[in-house]
Short mmCIF file of C-alpha atoms (C1' of nucleotides) and ligand atoms in Angstrom, two decimals:
data_model
loop_
_atom_site.label_atom_id
_atom_site.label_comp_id
_atom_site.label_asym_id
_atom_site.label_seq_id
_atom_site.Cartn_x
_atom_site.Cartn_y
_atom_site.Cartn_z
CA MET I 1 20.92 14.38 -23.93
CA GLU I 2 21.78 14.51 -20.49
CA GLN I 3 19.11 12.04 -19.31
CA ASN I 4 21.59 9.58 -21.51
CA GLN I 5 24.20 10.25 -19.04
CA GLU I 6 21.84 9.63 -15.94
CA LEU I 7 20.96 6.58 -16.81
CA LYS I 8 24.20 5.31 -17.63
CA LYS I 9 25.70 6.25 -14.26
CA ALA I 10 22.82 4.37 -12.97
CA GLY I 11 24.29 0.96 -14.50
CA LEU I 12 21.00 1.15 -17.21
CA LYS I 13 20.79 0.78 -20.96
CA VAL I 14 19.61 3.98 -22.36
CA THR I 15 16.15 3.00 -24.00
CA LEU I 16 13.16 5.32 -25.05
CA PRO I 17 10.97 4.07 -22.14
CA ARG I 18 13.53 4.82 -19.57
CA ILE I 19 14.35 8.38 -21.58
CA LYS I 20 10.53 9.39 -21.39
CA ILE I 21 9.91 8.34 -17.72
CA LEU I 22 13.01 10.15 -16.90
CA GLU I 23 11.69 13.26 -18.37
CA ILE I 24 8.15 12.98 -16.93
CA LEU I 25 9.61 12.76 -13.39
CA GLN I 26 12.24 15.47 -13.84
CA ALA I 27 9.31 18.36 -15.04
CA PRO I 28 9.17 20.57 -11.87
CA ALA I 29 4.88 19.97 -12.03
CA ASN I 30 5.44 16.12 -11.41
CA GLN I 31 6.90 15.83 -7.92
CA HIS I 32 4.85 13.35 -6.00
CA ILE I 33 3.51 11.80 -8.92
CA SER I 34 2.21 7.72 -8.87
CA ALA I 35 2.94 5.08 -11.66
CA GLU I 36 -0.47 5.85 -12.83
CA ASP I 37 0.00 9.35 -13.40
CA VAL I 38 3.40 8.69 -14.97
CA TYR I 39 1.56 6.19 -17.32
CA LYS I 40 -1.39 8.53 -18.43
CA ILE I 41 1.25 11.55 -19.44
CA LEU I 42 2.70 8.93 -21.78
CA LEU I 43 -0.23 8.16 -23.16
CA GLU I 44 -0.92 11.48 -23.88
CA GLN I 45 2.24 11.99 -25.30
CA GLY I 46 1.06 9.19 -27.79
CA GLU I 47 3.96 6.79 -26.15
CA GLU I 48 3.24 3.45 -26.36
CA ILE I 49 4.78 2.33 -23.58
CA GLY I 50 2.97 -0.54 -21.15
CA LEU I 51 2.13 0.07 -17.84
CA ALA I 52 4.59 -2.91 -16.87
CA THR I 53 7.29 -1.26 -17.74
CA VAL I 54 6.37 1.83 -15.89
CA TYR I 55 6.00 -0.01 -13.13
CA ARG I 56 9.41 -1.64 -13.75
CA VAL I 57 11.68 1.26 -14.76
CA LEU I 58 10.50 3.11 -11.69
CA ASN I 59 11.50 0.27 -9.87
CA GLN I 60 14.93 0.27 -11.36
CA PHE I 61 15.22 4.06 -10.45
CA ASP I 62 14.38 3.16 -7.08
CA ASP I 63 17.20 0.63 -6.99
CA ALA I 64 19.44 2.89 -8.32
CA GLY I 65 18.90 5.21 -5.86
CA LEU I 66 17.50 7.78 -8.36
CA LEU I 67 14.24 8.78 -7.04
CA ASP I 68 12.33 8.66 -3.69
CA ARG I 69 9.21 6.65 -3.19
CA HIS I 70 6.73 7.56 -0.59
CA HIS I 71 3.39 6.14 0.86
CA PHE I 72 1.09 8.94 1.36
CA GLU I 73 -2.24 7.61 2.49
CA GLY I 74 -4.54 6.53 0.49
CA GLY I 75 -2.78 3.46 -0.97
CA LYS I 76 -0.46 3.88 -4.12
CA SER I 77 3.13 4.81 -4.01
CA VAL I 78 4.13 7.99 -5.01
CA PHE I 79 7.59 8.80 -6.40
CA GLU I 80 9.55 11.65 -6.54
CA MET I 81 13.46 12.41 -7.88
CA GLY I 82 15.69 12.32 -5.38
CA GLN I 83 18.82 14.55 -5.90
CA LYS I 84 17.20 16.98 -3.01
CA LYS I 85 17.92 17.49 0.26
CA HIS I 86 16.02 15.24 2.63
CA HIS I 87 12.57 16.41 3.40
CA ASP I 88 9.05 15.40 4.88
CA HIS I 89 5.66 15.92 3.53
CA LEU I 90 2.60 17.98 4.55
CA VAL I 91 -0.54 16.65 2.39
CA CYS I 92 -3.49 17.87 2.04
CA LEU I 93 -6.36 15.80 2.37
CA LYS I 94 -9.24 17.75 0.56
CA CYS I 95 -6.87 19.10 -2.60
CA GLY I 96 -4.29 16.94 -2.59
CA LYS I 97 -1.24 19.44 -2.39
CA VAL I 98 2.12 18.29 -1.17
CA ILE I 99 4.23 20.92 0.59
CA GLU I 100 7.71 19.37 1.59
CA PHE I 101 9.90 20.84 4.57
CA GLU I 102 12.65 19.98 6.31
CA ASP I 103 13.16 20.36 10.28
CA ASP I 104 16.32 19.44 11.89
CA LEU I 105 15.06 19.45 15.26
CA ILE I 106 12.53 16.56 14.34
CA GLU I 107 15.32 14.69 12.40
CA LYS I 108 17.89 15.17 15.45
CA ARG I 109 14.77 13.81 17.63
CA GLN I 110 14.44 10.91 15.85
CA ILE I 111 17.94 10.19 16.03
CA GLU I 112 18.26 10.21 19.71
CA VAL I 113 14.64 8.22 20.02
CA ALA I 114 16.34 5.38 17.86
CA GLU I 115 19.51 5.71 19.94
CA LYS I 116 17.42 5.38 23.08
CA ASN I 117 15.79 2.30 21.87
CA ASN I 118 19.01 0.48 20.72
CA ILE I 119 17.62 0.80 16.90
CA LYS I 120 20.38 1.60 14.16
CA LEU I 121 18.13 4.21 12.27
CA THR I 122 18.39 3.62 8.23
CA HIS I 123 15.36 5.92 7.57
CA HIS I 124 12.02 7.20 8.49
CA SER I 125 8.75 8.67 7.09
CA LEU I 126 6.81 11.56 7.83
CA TYR I 127 3.52 12.65 6.50
CA LEU I 128 1.54 15.49 8.05
CA TYR I 129 -1.97 15.39 6.97
CA GLY I 130 -4.28 18.48 7.45
CA VAL I 131 -6.66 20.69 5.23
CA CYS I 132 -5.47 23.72 3.42
CA GLN I 133 -6.03 27.25 4.84
CA PRO I 134 -8.17 28.92 3.98
CA SER I 135 -8.46 27.63 0.44
CA CYS I 136 -9.58 24.39 1.34
CA GLU I 137 -11.34 24.96 4.62
CA ASP I 138 -15.23 24.14 3.87
CA ARG I 139 -16.14 22.46 0.55
CA MET F 1 -18.36 -10.00 28.87
CA GLU F 2 -16.91 -6.77 29.03
CA GLN F 3 -16.44 -6.79 25.03
CA ASN F 4 -20.29 -7.14 24.85
CA GLN F 5 -20.29 -3.66 26.31
CA GLU F 6 -17.59 -2.36 23.93
CA LEU F 7 -19.39 -3.28 20.97
CA LYS F 8 -22.76 -1.84 21.99
CA LYS F 9 -20.98 1.12 23.45
CA ALA F 10 -19.81 1.61 19.49
CA GLY F 11 -23.18 1.15 18.20
CA LEU F 12 -22.24 -2.54 16.79
CA LYS F 13 -24.51 -5.74 17.52
CA VAL F 14 -23.10 -8.30 19.33
CA THR F 15 -22.11 -11.42 17.49
CA LEU F 16 -19.85 -13.92 17.69
CA PRO F 17 -17.12 -12.86 14.97
CA ARG F 18 -16.77 -9.01 16.52
CA ILE F 19 -16.27 -10.74 19.59
CA LYS F 20 -13.54 -13.20 19.06
CA ILE F 21 -11.81 -10.21 16.62
CA LEU F 22 -12.11 -7.94 19.71
CA GLU F 23 -10.43 -10.44 21.78
CA ILE F 24 -7.95 -11.26 19.58
CA LEU F 25 -6.84 -7.33 18.97
CA GLN F 26 -7.07 -6.88 22.96
CA ALA F 27 -4.49 -9.39 23.52
CA PRO F 28 -1.20 -8.01 24.46
CA ALA F 29 0.65 -10.44 22.56
CA ASN F 30 -1.57 -9.10 19.45
CA GLN F 31 -0.45 -5.12 18.97
CA HIS F 32 0.17 -4.16 15.37
CA ILE F 33 -1.32 -7.16 13.88
CA SER F 34 -2.59 -7.42 10.23
CA ALA F 35 -6.18 -8.39 8.99
CA GLU F 36 -4.36 -11.23 7.50
CA ASP F 37 -2.74 -12.58 11.19
CA VAL F 38 -6.22 -11.96 12.84
CA TYR F 39 -7.63 -14.53 10.30
CA LYS F 40 -5.36 -17.07 10.69
CA ILE F 41 -5.54 -16.77 14.46
CA LEU F 42 -9.27 -17.42 13.85
CA LEU F 43 -8.53 -20.45 11.90
CA GLU F 44 -6.14 -21.99 14.36
CA GLN F 45 -9.13 -21.32 17.11
CA GLY F 46 -11.76 -23.13 14.74
CA GLU F 47 -13.73 -20.34 14.38
CA GLU F 48 -15.52 -20.55 11.06
CA ILE F 49 -15.10 -16.57 10.10
CA GLY F 50 -14.31 -15.44 6.76
CA LEU F 51 -11.74 -13.00 5.81
CA ALA F 52 -14.15 -10.54 4.31
CA THR F 53 -15.68 -10.29 7.90
CA VAL F 54 -12.44 -9.70 9.18
CA TYR F 55 -11.87 -6.96 7.01
CA ARG F 56 -15.33 -5.52 7.52
CA VAL F 57 -15.35 -5.81 11.23
CA LEU F 58 -11.91 -3.87 11.67
CA ASN F 59 -13.13 -1.44 8.98
CA GLN F 60 -16.11 -1.29 11.34
CA PHE F 61 -13.85 -0.96 14.54
CA ASP F 62 -11.82 1.73 12.95
CA ASP F 63 -14.95 4.10 11.97
CA ALA F 64 -15.63 3.56 15.83
CA GLY F 65 -12.77 4.59 16.89
CA LEU F 66 -11.94 1.33 18.35
CA LEU F 67 -8.66 1.06 16.64
CA ASP F 68 -5.52 2.92 15.12
CA ARG F 69 -4.83 1.71 11.26
CA HIS F 70 -0.83 2.10 10.73
CA HIS F 71 0.87 1.40 7.20
CA PHE F 72 4.42 0.03 8.02
CA GLU F 73 6.67 0.07 5.21
CA GLY F 74 5.96 -3.07 2.99
CA GLY F 75 2.12 -2.99 2.13
CA LYS F 76 -0.46 -4.47 4.50
CA SER F 77 -2.42 -2.72 7.04
CA VAL F 78 -1.73 -2.98 10.86
CA PHE F 79 -4.35 -2.63 13.44
CA GLU F 80 -3.99 -1.74 17.30
CA MET F 81 -6.44 -1.50 19.88
CA GLY F 82 -6.50 2.26 20.02
CA GLN F 83 -7.34 3.52 23.83
CA LYS F 84 -3.91 4.65 24.50
CA LYS F 85 -2.07 7.52 24.33
CA HIS F 86 -0.71 8.66 20.92
CA HIS F 87 2.27 7.13 20.02
CA ASP F 88 4.27 6.56 16.92
CA HIS F 89 6.64 3.49 16.20
CA LEU F 90 10.09 2.24 15.64
CA VAL F 91 10.11 -0.81 13.68
CA CYS F 92 12.81 -3.33 12.91
CA LEU F 93 13.53 -4.29 9.35
CA LYS F 94 14.81 -7.55 10.27
CA CYS F 95 12.83 -9.20 12.88
CA GLY F 96 9.71 -7.14 12.46
CA LYS F 97 9.58 -5.96 16.09
CA VAL F 98 7.47 -2.92 16.74
CA ILE F 99 8.63 -0.35 19.62
CA GLU F 100 6.37 2.48 20.43
CA PHE F 101 7.52 6.01 21.68
CA GLU F 102 6.41 9.23 22.42
CA ASP F 103 8.00 12.46 21.87
CA ASP F 104 6.28 15.56 22.71
CA LEU F 105 9.04 17.69 20.96
CA ILE F 106 8.59 16.26 17.87
CA GLU F 107 4.52 16.56 18.42
CA LYS F 108 5.01 20.34 19.08
CA ARG F 109 7.25 20.66 16.30
CA GLN F 110 5.08 19.01 13.67
CA ILE F 111 2.12 21.87 14.70
CA GLU F 112 4.48 24.23 14.38
CA VAL F 113 5.38 23.50 11.04
CA ALA F 114 1.85 23.06 10.22
CA GLU F 115 1.00 25.99 11.15
CA LYS F 116 3.88 27.89 9.46
CA ASN F 117 2.63 26.31 6.40
CA ASN F 118 -0.83 27.65 6.85
CA ILE F 119 -2.31 23.60 7.36
CA LYS F 120 -4.77 22.56 9.65
CA LEU F 121 -3.52 19.57 11.12
CA THR F 122 -5.78 16.74 11.47
CA HIS F 123 -3.46 13.39 12.08
CA HIS F 124 0.20 12.66 10.82
CA SER F 125 2.48 9.19 10.70
CA LEU F 126 5.97 8.85 11.61
CA TYR F 127 7.67 5.58 11.36
CA LEU F 128 11.53 5.04 12.07
CA TYR F 129 12.75 2.04 10.31
CA GLY F 130 16.10 0.44 11.20
CA VAL F 131 17.81 -2.39 13.03
CA CYS F 132 17.56 -3.84 16.52
CA GLN F 133 20.96 -3.46 18.28
CA PRO F 134 22.86 -5.65 19.14
CA SER F 135 20.56 -8.68 18.11
CA CYS F 136 19.43 -8.06 14.55
CA GLU F 137 23.02 -6.67 13.95
CA ASP F 138 24.12 -9.39 11.47
CA ARG F 139 22.01 -11.96 10.03
"C1'" DA V 1 -41.99 -16.63 18.29
"C1'" DA V 2 -42.30 -13.18 14.67
"C1'" DC V 3 -39.95 -9.73 12.26
"C1'" DA V 4 -37.34 -5.99 10.19
"C1'" DA V 5 -32.75 -4.74 10.18
"C1'" DT V 6 -27.88 -5.86 10.39
"C1'" DT V 7 -24.72 -9.20 9.80
"C1'" DT V 8 -22.25 -13.01 7.77
"C1'" DG V 9 -19.66 -16.14 4.64
"C1'" DA V 10 -18.54 -17.62 -0.19
"C1'" DA V 11 -17.77 -15.80 -4.31
"C1'" DT V 12 -17.06 -12.05 -7.23
"C1'" DT V 13 -14.74 -7.64 -8.16
"C1'" DT V 14 -11.61 -3.59 -7.74
"C1'" DG V 15 -6.91 -1.48 -7.61
"C1'" DT V 16 -2.28 -1.94 -7.49
"C1'" DT V 17 1.85 -4.13 -8.78
"C1'" DT V 18 4.44 -7.87 -10.45
"C1'" DC V 19 5.38 -11.48 -13.09
"C1'" DT V 20 6.07 -14.29 -17.76
"C1'" DC V 21 7.48 -14.44 -22.24
"C1'" DA V 22 8.11 -14.04 -26.95
"C1'" DA V 23 9.79 -10.64 -29.33
"C1'" DT V 24 12.32 -6.50 -29.78
"C1'" DT V 25 16.45 -3.48 -28.59
"C1'" DA V 26 21.15 -1.64 -27.08
"C1'" DC V 27 25.61 -2.08 -26.90
"C1'" DC V 28 29.83 -4.46 -27.50
"C1'" DA V 29 33.39 -6.92 -30.41
"C1'" DC V 30 34.93 -7.36 -34.77
"C1'" DG D 1 28.30 -1.49 -40.29
"C1'" DT D 2 27.24 -6.84 -39.12
"C1'" DG D 3 26.51 -9.83 -35.83
"C1'" DG D 4 25.81 -11.75 -31.45
"C1'" DT D 5 24.45 -12.06 -27.00
"C1'" DA D 6 22.07 -10.12 -22.99
"C1'" DA D 7 18.85 -6.70 -21.53
"C1'" DT D 8 14.54 -4.94 -22.37
"C1'" DT D 9 9.80 -4.26 -23.87
"C1'" DG D 10 4.65 -5.03 -24.05
"C1'" DA D 11 0.79 -7.27 -23.42
"C1'" DG D 12 -1.30 -10.31 -20.95
"C1'" DA D 13 -2.09 -12.94 -16.62
"C1'" DA D 14 -1.21 -13.58 -11.99
"C1'" DA D 15 -0.88 -11.93 -7.42
"C1'" DC D 16 -1.96 -9.37 -3.63
"C1'" DA D 17 -4.65 -6.76 -0.04
"C1'" DA D 18 -9.18 -5.00 0.63
"C1'" DA D 19 -14.35 -3.89 -0.98
"C1'" DT D 20 -18.11 -5.53 -2.53
"C1'" DT D 21 -22.28 -8.24 -3.53
"C1'" DC D 22 -26.08 -11.00 -2.57
"C1'" DA D 23 -28.53 -14.75 -0.35
"C1'" DA D 24 -29.03 -17.38 3.78
"C1'" DA D 25 -28.16 -16.78 8.60
"C1'" DT D 26 -28.37 -13.97 13.07
"C1'" DT D 27 -29.28 -10.18 16.08
"C1'" DG D 28 -32.39 -7.61 19.25
"C1'" DT D 29 -37.14 -6.24 19.30
"C1'" DT D 30 -41.62 -6.31 19.83
ZN1 LIG Y 1 12.55 14.08 8.01
ZN1 LIG Y 2 9.18 15.82 -1.30
ZN1 LIG Y 3 3.08 11.21 17.13
ZN1 LIG Y 4 1.26 1.04 18.47
#
DNA sequence: AACAATTTGAATTTGTTTCTCAATTACCAC
DNA sequence: GTGGTAATTGAGAAACAAATTCAAATTGTT
């Protein structure tokens, strides 16, 4: 179980809820997933893991730096495993599709803007909202 | 009362709660203010206006395009009168200070990124988080 | 003043996330 | 393996921002 190593490395005891939640987050289909949706998948899998535990474990993973937390428009937090390189997000307002992108020029300008304003930059959030072309065009 | 004209232009009846809330939002000291804080100021002013009305009126102002709504890190919505030119925000994580900035290059790149990914861009949110230098450096 | 339509305040509800606490489980030492 | 201890869990309650409900009050218009 490579999940076990990940958990131990993060200083967390190896427990069933944490293994299951980690597995769900690691699945390619579940990038950018909400706590509620993690919980739904656990239910479908027949696991008896409480919603409070899901929130708790996600926060622990966040503290341990295992994942990134996003706040897309519309309220709830969205999580994604964070081993990848930094990137920002495009979100379709119609179908909810999320596209990741990196733009070095934007990143560089952000640093310059912060410097110009005497702020030591720690992180940033950039979300581009729009509509998929042409698939979500009408509807 | 120029507030009355603003409200009428937005298709809203001129009522005391709306005038008072509009006044608060227009005060230079109250850029980037939360609903809760608008309510607190009303209380200090001795106005008997309910919190539900504050939320309702802020939504109406938002629908009417009178203000912009932001989601800074840490939960609640933050509002600002929206007659100004588009801008993005730097936020100090220690003292909460908000600095506005515009960067045409970043704006342009965003449009290009959206085009490249076949998304018709409607809007975006960009927040830079950090620590004021040198004032909030330690503490 | 009279009227319909809108708006309001108080209380209730919703939706997301956190907290509490007793029962369970993981991990370390023996 | 067994025992001990601290960490973890599930269920429910609580917290929090925000939206909704509805009877009463207010607005803008005759
Ligand atoms: Zn970025
Ligand atoms: Zn991503
Ligand atoms: Zn911008
Ligand atoms: Zn601003």
